[in-house]
Amino acid sequence: MSSLTVSTARAHALAASIAGVTAAGIVTGSLLETGLPAPFSQWLFIVVCLALPALGWLIAAKRPDNLYGWLLLATGLCLGLGGLGTGLLLSGVAQGPPAVLATLMASLFTVFYGLTWVFVPLLFPDGRLPSRRWRVGVWIAVVAITVHWLGVLLGPDAVYLPVFRRGNPLGLDGAAGLLISALGGLGQVTTFLVAVAVLVSLVLRWRRGAPAERRLLRWMIVGSAGTVGGFMALTFVGHSTAGALVALVTGIASLPGGIAAAVFRHNLLDVRVGIRGSRLFLVFDLRPTVDELLTELGPALEEAEPVEQLGRLAGAVRAGLETRWAAVELADGTRVVAGKEEGEAALTVPAGLGRIACGPRTAGRFTAEDRRLLGALAVPIGLAIQSAALAGRLVNAQEVERRRIERNIHDGVQQQLVALIAGLELARATGGGADSLALLREQARQTLTDLRELAAGIHPSVLAQGGLAEAVEERCSRLPVATTVIVDPGLRSRRFRDEIEGALYFTVSEAVANALKHAAASRIEVRLTEADGRLRVAVSDDGRGFAPAATVRGGLGPLADRLAALGGGLDVASAPGAGTRVRAWVPAAP
């Protein structure tokens, strides 16, 4: 988390620095061009130009993983440096070596044109190409923009003198100058043709797109058409006329205006404009963070059943990522879906023993920020999936145990009680003598003994009275094979929570029962120890062993779930002919 915070802080600082340099270049260059007091038209030009770096800073600072914000900042930087260089050349301030630097900066206007005409509309809204087919067009645009820039940078004085009184300090003379000027013009025309192709592709995407995508693209189409049209109109009108000002403002303002409308009106990047009373303000990061989602869900999750928890977490994923549907899937194929599941999943990530699947976003595509949010949510969702699976296994284990107790009562004590009642009825009817009553008394005692044995199987009385060590020793004292019980001295006088003692006692009981029934063991060793904050038991035998990977754990499976619910665990080590070792542990909370 700390590295992410540092990275975000650096992104904020870098975005602010680029935007600040751009704004300084725009303002300084514009005022150098006209001097003070500047006319209204120049102030209007400054305000319009500042929209681009402001928008780039807003997107890059709030969504640093989105390349589009950095593209806008780079485009704005070319505008700011180009304006500063132009102002230095027009005012005559830059002479000698500074004039070379000013010429280099002024030539960046051509890069600004190329980025504005081609890349800003093409890469909208996430900085990625709409399809791989545009790779060739991108390379053509890069070459054309570079050639146009070199044509302007190295153009002869004849091209510069109508605008800059001292000409071009980097200009080429003679045939070289004519050639570079011709290449520059060719690059400009090629860039314009690529821009027209981009505009046509936007229209085609708009016609074929879904309603949400069409609402976004229409603003970009209007902005791109206004930009290309404004700059083309500027070449046909005089630079000192009112029409030139309109064309220039249209060319510069159309694209940022279209982007701003898409961002704010349709909450494209979780940024929108709000009005509270008479104040206008911006709201950022409308999407909740993982902490906010879990804080809001916390009380509801504590009160909900495991499956209901999964449903609420699926709803949180859907709300956090603004998807049409979201599903949490368990390892057994069980799915809990929030929303109406339609179509294939657009994004899937593993979550513990299951996975999270998300349908398409309601607007736009998934970003790196979306994937980070989903990856962070996968941790609590994975725990909830594990909890749901564990709860299901515990319920099944409880049902199996209930049926076992029911079967034991039906087959044993219940039959004895029926026989005892029948004997009493017969004795009353026949006036049974002393021998008959003695027999009935013996039957009653045997039934009582069997009831005690049954109760001991549920929760042995020696465990409740004497503790874990004494109960384990008592259980192993009646085994028909040589059994050794080793207990840490400090554990004999210690008591632990009932659920801890019960889980470990029944683990030992099941392990020794398996050694007797299935392993044909002649020797069993039981160890009860405490170390590293854990209470441990280990049951080893010298029986025939088995292959754990190919054998169902039987009664140990529910016990493993029971131990896991207490924060512990169980593992079995065995091999054919090498005996078996069962180890279990739980946190040693008294």
mmCIF file of C-alpha atoms in Angstrom, residues 120-337:
data_model
loop_
_atom_site.group_PDB
_atom_site.id
_atom_site.type_symbol
_atom_site.label_atom_id
_atom_site.label_comp_id
_atom_site.label_asym_id
_atom_site.label_seq_id
_atom_site.Cartn_x
_atom_site.Cartn_y
_atom_site.Cartn_z
ATOM 1 C CA VAL A 120 -6.117 12.645 -29.226
ATOM 2 C CA PRO A 121 -9.312 11.569 -31.046
ATOM 3 C CA LEU A 122 -7.959 8.136 -32.062
ATOM 4 C CA LEU A 123 -6.904 7.013 -28.556
ATOM 5 C CA PHE A 124 -10.032 8.286 -26.787
ATOM 6 C CA PRO A 125 -10.907 7.466 -23.991
ATOM 7 C CA ASP A 126 -8.246 5.179 -22.449
ATOM 8 C CA GLY A 127 -5.103 5.801 -24.509
ATOM 9 C CA ARG A 128 -5.403 2.536 -26.464
ATOM 10 C CA LEU A 129 -5.893 1.892 -30.150
ATOM 11 C CA PRO A 130 -9.476 0.948 -31.062
ATOM 12 C CA SER A 131 -8.108 -2.015 -33.069
ATOM 13 C CA ARG A 132 -4.817 -3.491 -34.264
ATOM 14 C CA ARG A 133 -5.602 -2.411 -37.814
ATOM 15 C CA TRP A 134 -4.680 1.116 -36.799
ATOM 16 C CA ARG A 135 -1.035 0.227 -36.163
ATOM 17 C CA VAL A 136 -0.051 1.021 -39.756
ATOM 18 C CA GLY A 137 -1.986 4.290 -39.637
ATOM 19 C CA VAL A 138 -0.199 5.241 -36.421
ATOM 20 C CA TRP A 139 3.213 4.720 -37.991
ATOM 21 C CA ILE A 140 2.192 6.737 -41.039
ATOM 22 C CA ALA A 141 1.028 9.541 -38.729
ATOM 23 C CA VAL A 142 4.260 9.453 -36.702
ATOM 24 C CA VAL A 143 6.403 9.703 -39.861
ATOM 25 C CA ALA A 144 4.193 12.439 -41.338
ATOM 26 C CA ILE A 145 4.255 14.517 -38.135
ATOM 27 C CA THR A 146 8.046 14.124 -37.873
ATOM 28 C CA VAL A 147 8.569 15.186 -41.499
ATOM 29 C CA HIS A 148 6.234 18.158 -41.035
ATOM 30 C CA TRP A 149 8.123 19.170 -37.885
ATOM 31 C CA LEU A 150 11.502 18.971 -39.664
ATOM 32 C CA GLY A 151 10.106 20.996 -42.569
ATOM 33 C CA VAL A 152 9.094 23.783 -40.205
ATOM 34 C CA LEU A 153 12.219 23.555 -38.045
ATOM 35 C CA LEU A 154 14.658 23.706 -40.980
ATOM 36 C CA GLY A 155 12.575 25.819 -43.378
ATOM 37 C CA PRO A 156 14.386 28.628 -45.253
ATOM 38 C CA ASP A 157 14.179 32.288 -44.302
ATOM 39 C CA ALA A 158 11.747 32.940 -47.154
ATOM 40 C CA VAL A 159 9.137 30.980 -45.203
ATOM 41 C CA TYR A 160 9.870 32.660 -41.859
ATOM 42 C CA LEU A 161 10.380 36.320 -42.861
ATOM 43 C CA PRO A 162 6.683 37.158 -43.375
ATOM 44 C CA VAL A 163 6.148 36.287 -39.693
ATOM 45 C CA PHE A 164 9.529 36.542 -37.925
ATOM 46 C CA ARG A 165 11.657 39.553 -38.893
ATOM 47 C CA ARG A 166 14.993 37.813 -38.335
ATOM 48 C CA GLY A 167 14.137 34.675 -40.291
ATOM 49 C CA ASN A 168 15.072 31.148 -39.183
ATOM 50 C CA PRO A 169 18.482 30.679 -37.531
ATOM 51 C CA LEU A 170 18.253 26.944 -38.305
ATOM 52 C CA GLY A 171 16.971 27.358 -41.858
ATOM 53 C CA LEU A 172 18.530 25.635 -44.877
ATOM 54 C CA ASP A 173 19.311 27.612 -48.020
ATOM 55 C CA GLY A 174 19.070 26.834 -51.694
ATOM 56 C CA ALA A 175 17.903 23.468 -52.978
ATOM 57 C CA ALA A 176 18.073 21.888 -49.510
ATOM 58 C CA GLY A 177 15.699 24.526 -48.186
ATOM 59 C CA LEU A 178 13.260 23.972 -51.042
ATOM 60 C CA LEU A 179 13.415 20.203 -50.535
ATOM 61 C CA ILE A 180 12.818 20.373 -46.794
ATOM 62 C CA SER A 181 9.932 22.803 -47.305
ATOM 63 C CA ALA A 182 8.358 20.465 -49.862
ATOM 64 C CA LEU A 183 8.759 17.485 -47.524
ATOM 65 C CA GLY A 184 7.260 19.522 -44.685
ATOM 66 C CA GLY A 185 4.241 20.348 -46.818
ATOM 67 C CA LEU A 186 3.876 16.702 -47.787
ATOM 68 C CA GLY A 187 4.019 15.700 -44.124
ATOM 69 C CA GLN A 188 1.338 18.268 -43.262
ATOM 70 C CA VAL A 189 -0.978 17.016 -46.024
ATOM 71 C CA THR A 190 -0.417 13.381 -44.988
ATOM 72 C CA THR A 191 -1.158 14.230 -41.365
ATOM 73 C CA PHE A 192 -4.362 15.935 -42.438
ATOM 74 C CA LEU A 193 -5.414 12.883 -44.490
ATOM 75 C CA VAL A 194 -4.786 10.582 -41.524
ATOM 76 C CA ALA A 195 -6.841 12.986 -39.374
ATOM 77 C CA VAL A 196 -9.729 12.681 -41.845
ATOM 78 C CA ALA A 197 -9.410 8.880 -41.668
ATOM 79 C CA VAL A 198 -9.551 9.053 -37.872
ATOM 80 C CA LEU A 199 -12.681 11.193 -38.059
ATOM 81 C CA VAL A 200 -14.307 8.712 -40.448
ATOM 82 C CA SER A 201 -13.405 5.810 -38.127
ATOM 83 C CA LEU A 202 -15.007 7.650 -35.206
ATOM 84 C CA VAL A 203 -18.212 8.018 -37.201
ATOM 85 C CA LEU A 204 -18.168 4.305 -38.091
ATOM 86 C CA ARG A 205 -17.555 3.314 -34.454
ATOM 87 C CA TRP A 206 -20.425 5.584 -33.443
ATOM 88 C CA ARG A 207 -22.794 3.952 -35.924
ATOM 89 C CA ARG A 208 -21.868 0.395 -34.871
ATOM 90 C CA GLY A 209 -21.423 0.978 -31.150
ATOM 91 C CA ALA A 210 -23.699 0.296 -28.204
ATOM 92 C CA PRO A 211 -25.804 3.204 -26.887
ATOM 93 C CA ALA A 212 -23.371 3.983 -24.051
ATOM 94 C CA GLU A 213 -20.405 4.089 -26.438
ATOM 95 C CA ARG A 214 -22.302 6.189 -28.950
ATOM 96 C CA ARG A 215 -23.060 8.819 -26.310
ATOM 97 C CA LEU A 216 -19.337 9.166 -25.638
ATOM 98 C CA LEU A 217 -18.166 9.102 -29.255
ATOM 99 C CA ARG A 218 -20.559 11.781 -30.425
ATOM 100 C CA TRP A 219 -18.731 14.357 -28.314
ATOM 101 C CA MET A 220 -15.375 13.287 -29.711
ATOM 102 C CA ILE A 221 -16.723 13.412 -33.283
ATOM 103 C CA VAL A 222 -17.946 16.971 -32.776
ATOM 104 C CA GLY A 223 -14.687 18.001 -31.103
ATOM 105 C CA SER A 224 -12.482 16.387 -33.749
ATOM 106 C CA ALA A 225 -14.473 17.865 -36.628
ATOM 107 C CA GLY A 226 -14.336 21.313 -35.012
ATOM 108 C CA THR A 227 -10.586 21.073 -34.499
ATOM 109 C CA VAL A 228 -9.708 19.937 -38.024
ATOM 110 C CA GLY A 229 -12.196 22.362 -39.546
ATOM 111 C CA GLY A 230 -10.967 25.280 -37.447
ATOM 112 C CA PHE A 231 -7.312 24.817 -38.360
ATOM 113 C CA MET A 232 -8.145 24.314 -42.036
ATOM 114 C CA ALA A 233 -10.250 27.497 -42.039
ATOM 115 C CA LEU A 234 -7.309 29.317 -40.508
ATOM 116 C CA THR A 235 -5.240 28.660 -43.634
ATOM 117 C CA PHE A 236 -7.811 30.389 -45.860
ATOM 118 C CA VAL A 237 -8.486 33.566 -43.863
ATOM 119 C CA GLY A 238 -6.182 36.412 -43.011
ATOM 120 C CA HIS A 239 -4.312 36.055 -39.723
ATOM 121 C CA SER A 240 -5.336 39.511 -38.527
ATOM 122 C CA THR A 241 -9.063 39.228 -39.189
ATOM 123 C CA ALA A 242 -11.898 38.414 -36.809
ATOM 124 C CA GLY A 243 -12.504 35.234 -38.801
ATOM 125 C CA ALA A 244 -8.979 34.087 -37.981
ATOM 126 C CA LEU A 245 -9.674 34.492 -34.261
ATOM 127 C CA VAL A 246 -12.893 32.488 -34.561
ATOM 128 C CA ALA A 247 -11.146 29.758 -36.550
ATOM 129 C CA LEU A 248 -8.219 29.622 -34.112
ATOM 130 C CA VAL A 249 -10.429 29.483 -31.017
ATOM 131 C CA THR A 250 -12.617 26.820 -32.668
ATOM 132 C CA GLY A 251 -9.589 24.742 -33.636
ATOM 133 C CA ILE A 252 -8.077 24.826 -30.162
ATOM 134 C CA ALA A 253 -11.228 24.687 -28.021
ATOM 135 C CA SER A 254 -13.347 22.095 -29.869
ATOM 136 C CA LEU A 255 -11.422 18.994 -28.870
ATOM 137 C CA PRO A 256 -10.930 19.819 -25.156
ATOM 138 C CA GLY A 257 -14.585 20.836 -25.057
ATOM 139 C CA GLY A 258 -15.709 17.486 -26.481
ATOM 140 C CA ILE A 259 -13.471 15.568 -24.074
ATOM 141 C CA ALA A 260 -14.691 17.587 -21.093
ATOM 142 C CA ALA A 261 -18.314 16.979 -22.072
ATOM 143 C CA ALA A 262 -17.724 13.219 -22.300
ATOM 144 C CA VAL A 263 -15.831 13.110 -18.992
ATOM 145 C CA PHE A 264 -18.183 15.266 -16.935
ATOM 146 C CA ARG A 265 -21.560 14.586 -18.529
ATOM 147 C CA HIS A 266 -21.199 10.804 -18.669
ATOM 148 C CA ASN A 267 -18.971 10.245 -15.637
ATOM 149 C CA LEU A 268 -16.399 8.685 -17.971
ATOM 150 C CA LEU A 269 -13.480 8.754 -15.539
ATOM 151 C CA ASP A 270 -15.425 8.975 -12.273
ATOM 152 C CA VAL A 271 -15.310 12.767 -12.495
ATOM 153 C CA ARG A 272 -18.349 14.974 -12.783
ATOM 154 C CA VAL A 273 -19.462 18.543 -12.210
ATOM 155 C CA GLY A 274 -21.807 19.153 -9.305
ATOM 156 C CA ILE A 275 -23.838 22.152 -8.175
ATOM 157 C CA ARG A 276 -24.581 22.745 -4.526
ATOM 158 C CA GLY A 277 -26.509 25.917 -3.853
ATOM 159 C CA SER A 278 -24.747 28.643 -5.815
ATOM 160 C CA ARG A 279 -21.387 26.860 -5.892
ATOM 161 C CA LEU A 280 -19.948 24.864 -8.769
ATOM 162 C CA PHE A 281 -17.621 22.054 -7.762
ATOM 163 C CA LEU A 282 -15.976 18.895 -9.080
ATOM 164 C CA VAL A 283 -16.533 15.474 -7.586
ATOM 165 C CA PHE A 284 -13.674 13.009 -8.062
ATOM 166 C CA ASP A 285 -13.370 9.284 -7.479
ATOM 167 C CA LEU A 286 -17.074 8.544 -7.415
ATOM 168 C CA ARG A 287 -16.205 4.856 -7.478
ATOM 169 C CA PRO A 288 -15.860 3.604 -3.888
ATOM 170 C CA THR A 289 -12.544 2.211 -2.711
ATOM 171 C CA VAL A 290 -12.120 -1.299 -1.317
ATOM 172 C CA ASP A 291 -11.949 0.081 2.230
ATOM 173 C CA GLU A 292 -15.145 2.075 1.698
ATOM 174 C CA LEU A 293 -16.966 -0.931 0.259
ATOM 175 C CA LEU A 294 -15.905 -3.252 3.079
ATOM 176 C CA THR A 295 -16.604 -0.627 5.749
ATOM 177 C CA GLU A 296 -20.105 -0.188 4.377
ATOM 178 C CA LEU A 297 -20.653 -3.932 4.038
ATOM 179 C CA GLY A 298 -19.030 -4.894 7.354
ATOM 180 C CA PRO A 299 -22.089 -4.873 9.647
ATOM 181 C CA ALA A 300 -24.245 -6.600 7.042
ATOM 182 C CA LEU A 301 -21.621 -9.305 6.437
ATOM 183 C CA GLU A 302 -21.325 -10.047 10.155
ATOM 184 C CA GLU A 303 -25.040 -10.798 10.410
ATOM 185 C CA ALA A 304 -25.402 -12.695 7.129
ATOM 186 C CA GLU A 305 -25.069 -16.399 6.443
ATOM 187 C CA PRO A 306 -22.053 -17.438 4.300
ATOM 188 C CA VAL A 307 -24.038 -17.758 1.060
ATOM 189 C CA GLU A 308 -25.748 -14.428 1.733
ATOM 190 C CA GLN A 309 -22.308 -12.911 2.312
ATOM 191 C CA LEU A 310 -21.278 -14.026 -1.166
ATOM 192 C CA GLY A 311 -24.362 -12.391 -2.649
ATOM 193 C CA ARG A 312 -23.625 -9.082 -0.965
ATOM 194 C CA LEU A 313 -19.970 -9.215 -2.012
ATOM 195 C CA ALA A 314 -21.021 -9.911 -5.603
ATOM 196 C CA GLY A 315 -23.235 -6.833 -5.392
ATOM 197 C CA ALA A 316 -20.286 -4.818 -4.064
ATOM 198 C CA VAL A 317 -18.150 -5.918 -7.031
ATOM 199 C CA ARG A 318 -20.898 -4.938 -9.440
ATOM 200 C CA ALA A 319 -21.309 -1.513 -7.820
ATOM 201 C CA GLY A 320 -17.584 -0.868 -7.408
ATOM 202 C CA LEU A 321 -16.690 -1.709 -11.014
ATOM 203 C CA GLU A 322 -19.968 -0.468 -12.519
ATOM 204 C CA THR A 323 -20.582 -3.728 -14.378
ATOM 205 C CA ARG A 324 -23.838 -5.112 -15.712
ATOM 206 C CA TRP A 325 -23.472 -8.211 -13.538
ATOM 207 C CA ALA A 326 -20.991 -9.880 -11.226
ATOM 208 C CA ALA A 327 -20.834 -13.457 -9.992
ATOM 209 C CA VAL A 328 -18.972 -15.287 -7.236
ATOM 210 C CA GLU A 329 -18.380 -18.937 -8.096
ATOM 211 C CA LEU A 330 -17.408 -21.681 -5.638
ATOM 212 C CA ALA A 331 -15.166 -24.622 -6.442
ATOM 213 C CA ASP A 332 -18.178 -26.961 -6.687
ATOM 214 C CA GLY A 333 -19.759 -24.803 -9.410
ATOM 215 C CA THR A 334 -22.228 -22.953 -7.179
ATOM 216 C CA ARG A 335 -22.728 -19.399 -8.481
ATOM 217 C CA VAL A 336 -24.092 -16.354 -6.676
ATOM 218 C CA VAL A 337 -24.914 -13.611 -9.183
#
